[in-house]
């Protein structure tokens, strides 16, 4: 019998369109994708999908969360939002959170049309959590279970956003902002530097910068000046809110206020010890995988 850690994971690239915009999708599975529960991973403001969810770090097992879930019986998908990674970048727009929710709608329609899943366990991180939550509002029929990591609702009490707002005029003045290795390091240094290994951050930076040298400003503008952009009362799916102990974006009172307004009683709030902002690149990443796996494999209530 093949051990879980030895199962061969297959990766396949896909392409679809949102109007005239070409979007890149990445799928991973073991043996066959047919008949398996699907996970849709949604990336954040400052990196494309594959560096976030399909990272390889020598000597660090299971750095790819997609491989980890694929070896446990899931078919895994991610998509580069418009303006990121391998998806189109030619439109002169900010690529805001609403536009990202449109990308998720196009991606899931493509997957369903190609004979794949029609409902998804959906995980979003940071602005990806906002995209996923807005997508869940718009398309509740496509969500099986929802996980929102490093999420922000109103932004009140978030020190990272307080600092970021000082640069709002810069973000409004141009559609994209340059990124470099120092910027990627800053993601891990701003909250609690000891939460991640430098070699992991280096590998993460390599993967990000191989695809992009700039990022759209739309999600930053939304998170600095337009929150809230989602309404918890309109999210019908079973939802888990995940907060890293040291996360400077996800202020605890703000998240609890959001959580209490979620209408589905099938919900969880999870604190993650020793985690700052980028959960899957932290020293405690395997703990995060287990938390997420438990949520996505939890049986639905038989009595309501």
C-alpha positions as a printed Julia matrix, in Angstrom:
304×3 Matrix{Float64}:
   0.0    0.0     0.0
   1.36   3.43   -0.99
   2.13   5.7     1.93
   0.33   9.05    1.91
   3.62  10.93    1.74
   4.77   8.84   -1.27
   1.68   9.14   -3.45
   2.51  10.74   -6.79
   0.75  14.05   -7.29
  -0.2   15.09  -10.82
  -0.3   18.77  -11.79
  -2.21  20.13  -14.79
  -2.47  23.68  -16.08
  -5.73  25.07  -17.41
  -6.8   28.33  -19.04
 -10.14  30.08  -19.19
 -11.5   33.52  -20.02
 -13.35  36.22  -18.14
 -14.58  38.2   -21.1
 -11.38  39.09  -22.96
  -9.17  38.36  -19.94
  -7.24  35.07  -19.94
  -6.94  33.38  -16.54
  -4.5   30.66  -15.48
  -5.67  27.77  -13.3
  -3.57  25.02  -11.7
  -4.97  21.62  -10.66
  -3.34  18.89   -8.55
  -4.53  15.41   -7.6
  -3.42  11.81   -7.04
  -4.37   9.2    -9.69
  -7.64  10.82  -10.81
  -9.59  13.98   -9.96
 -12.93  12.32  -10.58
 -15.32  11.91   -7.67
 -13.11  13.72   -5.15
 -14.0   16.7    -2.97
 -12.49  19.88   -4.39
 -10.48  22.57   -2.62
 -10.16  26.02   -4.18
  -7.22  28.05   -2.81
  -7.4   31.86   -3.19
  -4.21  33.95   -3.01
  -3.64  37.37   -1.47
  -2.54  40.86   -2.56
   1.17  40.43   -3.16
   1.8   37.05   -4.79
   0.3   34.71   -7.36
  -1.29  31.37   -6.56
   1.43  28.78   -7.18
   4.1   30.39   -4.95
   1.52  30.5    -2.13
  -0.04  27.08   -2.45
   2.41  24.91   -4.42
   5.78  25.94   -2.99
   8.8   23.63   -2.94
  11.43  24.05   -0.22
  14.22  21.42   -0.15
  14.34  19.65    3.19
  10.95  20.99    4.28
   8.36  18.27    3.67
   4.9   19.18    2.42
   5.69  22.81    1.65
   3.01  22.5    -1.03
  -0.39  22.57    0.65
  -1.89  21.44   -2.67
   0.23  18.26   -2.6
  -0.64  17.66    1.05
  -4.38  17.83    0.39
  -4.12  15.91   -2.89
  -2.45  13.02   -1.04
  -5.41  12.97    1.35
  -8.07  12.47   -1.29
  -8.83  15.98   -2.58
  -8.57  17.54   -6.01
  -6.94  20.94   -5.51
  -7.32  24.08   -7.6
  -5.89  27.58   -7.55
  -6.19  30.48   -9.97
  -4.04  33.52  -10.65
  -6.26  36.58  -10.28
  -6.24  39.04  -13.16
  -3.07  41.09  -12.9
  -1.09  38.34  -11.15
   1.25  35.55  -12.13
   0.44  33.91  -15.45
  -2.99  35.51  -15.9
  -3.48  38.56  -18.13
  -2.15  41.91  -16.94
  -2.94  44.14  -19.9
  -6.03  45.99  -18.63
  -5.4   49.41  -17.07
  -7.38  48.71  -13.9
  -6.65  48.38  -10.18
  -7.76  44.7    -9.95
  -9.74  45.16   -6.74
 -11.45  42.61   -4.51
 -14.68  42.62   -6.51
 -12.7   41.9    -9.67
 -11.08  38.96   -7.88
 -14.5   37.59   -6.98
 -15.34  37.8   -10.68
 -12.21  35.76  -11.41
 -13.35  33.07   -8.97
 -16.75  32.96  -10.63
 -15.11  32.47  -14.04
 -12.7   29.85  -12.69
 -15.37  27.76  -10.98
 -17.65  27.98  -14.03
 -14.8   26.65  -16.15
 -14.09  23.78  -13.73
 -17.76  22.77  -13.64
 -18.05  23.03  -17.42
 -15.02  20.8   -17.88
 -16.72  18.05  -15.89
 -15.11  18.91  -12.58
 -16.53  19.97   -9.25
 -19.53  22.26   -8.9
 -19.05  22.94   -5.16
 -15.77  23.8    -3.5
 -14.18  23.82   -0.09
 -12.78  27.34   -0.42
  -9.75  28.75    1.42
  -8.69  32.37    1.08
  -5.84  34.19    2.8
  -5.61  37.94    3.49
  -7.21  39.8     0.57
  -7.81  36.34   -0.88
 -10.09  35.73    2.11
 -12.0   38.87    1.17
 -12.25  37.68   -2.44
 -13.44  34.26   -1.25
 -16.0   35.78    1.13
 -17.42  38.04   -1.58
 -17.54  35.08   -3.97
 -19.42  33.12   -1.29
 -21.93  35.98   -0.99
 -22.5   36.03   -4.75
 -22.45  32.27   -5.42
 -23.52  30.36   -2.29
 -24.4   27.34   -4.42
 -20.71  26.88   -5.3
 -19.4   26.8    -1.72
 -19.24  23.6     0.35
 -17.21  24.97    3.27
 -15.43  28.31    3.57
 -12.19  29.11    5.43
 -11.08  32.73    5.88
  -7.46  33.12    7.03
  -5.74  36.45    7.88
  -9.11  38.05    7.23
 -10.17  41.61    7.95
 -13.72  42.96    8.16
 -13.84  46.67    9.03
 -10.1   47.06    9.53
 -10.55  48.62   12.95
  -7.59  47.95   15.25
  -5.33  46.49   12.54
  -1.82  47.98   12.95
  -0.61  46.8     9.53
  -3.49  48.6     7.83
  -2.9   51.72    9.93
   0.63  51.89    8.53
  -0.49  51.01    5.01
  -3.09  53.81    4.94
  -0.24  56.33    5.08
   0.65  55.27    1.54
  -2.91  55.39    0.19
  -2.2   58.43   -2.06
   0.64  56.43   -3.68
  -1.61  53.44   -4.27
  -4.32  55.63   -5.8
  -1.82  57.35   -8.09
  -0.84  54.2    -9.99
  -2.47  50.91  -10.89
   0.51  48.75   -9.85
   3.34  48.89   -7.31
   6.81  47.4    -7.73
   7.87  44.47   -5.55
  11.29  43.0    -4.81
  12.95  40.59   -2.4
  13.05  43.18    0.39
   9.3   43.61    0.07
   8.69  39.86    0.45
  10.92  39.84    3.54
   8.88  42.71    5.0
   5.73  40.54    5.01
   7.43  38.25    7.53
   9.33  40.88    9.5
   6.47  43.27   10.3
   4.6   41.14   12.87
   6.88  38.53   14.46
  10.05  37.61   12.51
  10.67  34.32   14.33
   7.48  32.73   12.97
   9.12  31.75    9.67
  12.46  30.25    8.63
  14.63  32.45    6.41
  15.19  29.62    3.9
  11.42  29.31    3.45
  11.03  33.05    2.94
  13.89  32.92    0.41
  12.18  30.12   -1.53
   8.88  31.99   -1.35
  10.52  35.17   -2.65
  12.2   33.24   -5.49
   8.86  31.78   -6.58
   7.0   35.11   -6.36
   9.64  37.12   -8.24
   9.94  34.5   -10.98
   6.39  35.46  -12.01
   5.99  39.13  -11.09
   7.98  42.31  -10.51
   4.9   44.38   -9.65
   1.45  43.87   -8.12
  -1.96  45.51   -8.61
  -2.93  48.15   -6.06
  -6.67  47.44   -5.98
  -6.8   45.19   -2.93
  -4.57  47.55   -0.95
  -6.87  50.47   -1.82
  -9.94  48.47   -0.79
  -8.39  47.37    2.51
  -7.18  50.88    3.32
 -10.24  52.91    2.34
 -13.31  50.83    1.45
 -13.83  48.3     4.25
 -16.12  46.57    4.89
 -16.5   45.06    1.43
 -18.35  41.92    2.58
 -21.47  41.41    4.69
 -21.26  38.43    7.08
 -25.05  38.2     7.21
 -25.04  37.29    3.51
 -22.55  34.42    3.79
 -24.68  31.29    4.02
 -21.91  28.69    3.88
 -20.4   26.92    6.87
 -17.49  29.23    7.68
 -14.29  29.01    9.69
 -12.38  32.18   10.6
  -8.66  31.48   11.14
  -6.48  34.02   12.97
  -2.75  33.82   13.52
  -1.64  34.75   17.03
   0.62  37.57   15.79
  -1.24  38.72   12.67
  -1.14  42.51   12.32
  -3.98  42.66    9.79
  -6.56  40.46   11.51
  -7.54  42.36   14.67
  -9.25  39.99   17.1
 -12.26  42.19   18.13
 -12.97  42.94   14.47
 -12.97  39.25   13.57
 -15.14  38.25   16.53
 -17.69  40.88   15.55
 -17.7   39.43   12.02
 -17.94  35.86   13.31
 -20.94  36.57   15.55
 -22.87  37.88   12.52
 -22.39  34.75   10.4
 -25.88  33.22   10.11
 -24.93  29.55    9.72
 -24.49  27.9    13.12
 -22.05  25.47   11.49
 -19.07  27.77   12.04
 -15.76  27.89   13.9
 -13.28  30.51   15.09
  -9.73  29.18   15.29
  -6.72  30.86   16.87
  -3.4   29.57   15.51
  -0.52  29.68   17.97
   2.83  30.97   16.74
   1.45  32.16   13.39
   1.78  35.68   12.02
   0.36  36.46    8.57
   1.44  34.01    5.84
   0.22  30.77    7.43
   1.54  28.21    4.95
   5.08  29.65    5.08
   5.32  29.62    8.89
   7.2   27.2    11.13
   3.81  25.91   12.34
   2.47  25.29    8.81
   1.62  21.62    9.43
  -0.63  22.67   12.31
  -2.47  24.98    9.9
  -2.92  22.15    7.39
  -4.45  19.93   10.08
  -6.84  22.66   11.21
  -7.97  23.23    7.65
  -8.26  19.51    6.86
 -10.41  18.94    9.95
 -12.75  21.72    8.83
 -13.03  20.48    5.25
 -13.68  16.89    6.37
 -16.13  17.74    9.15
 -19.51  16.05    8.57
 -22.44  18.35    7.97
 -24.96  18.45   10.82
 -27.66  15.76   10.49
 -30.02  17.65   12.77
 -30.83  21.35   12.45
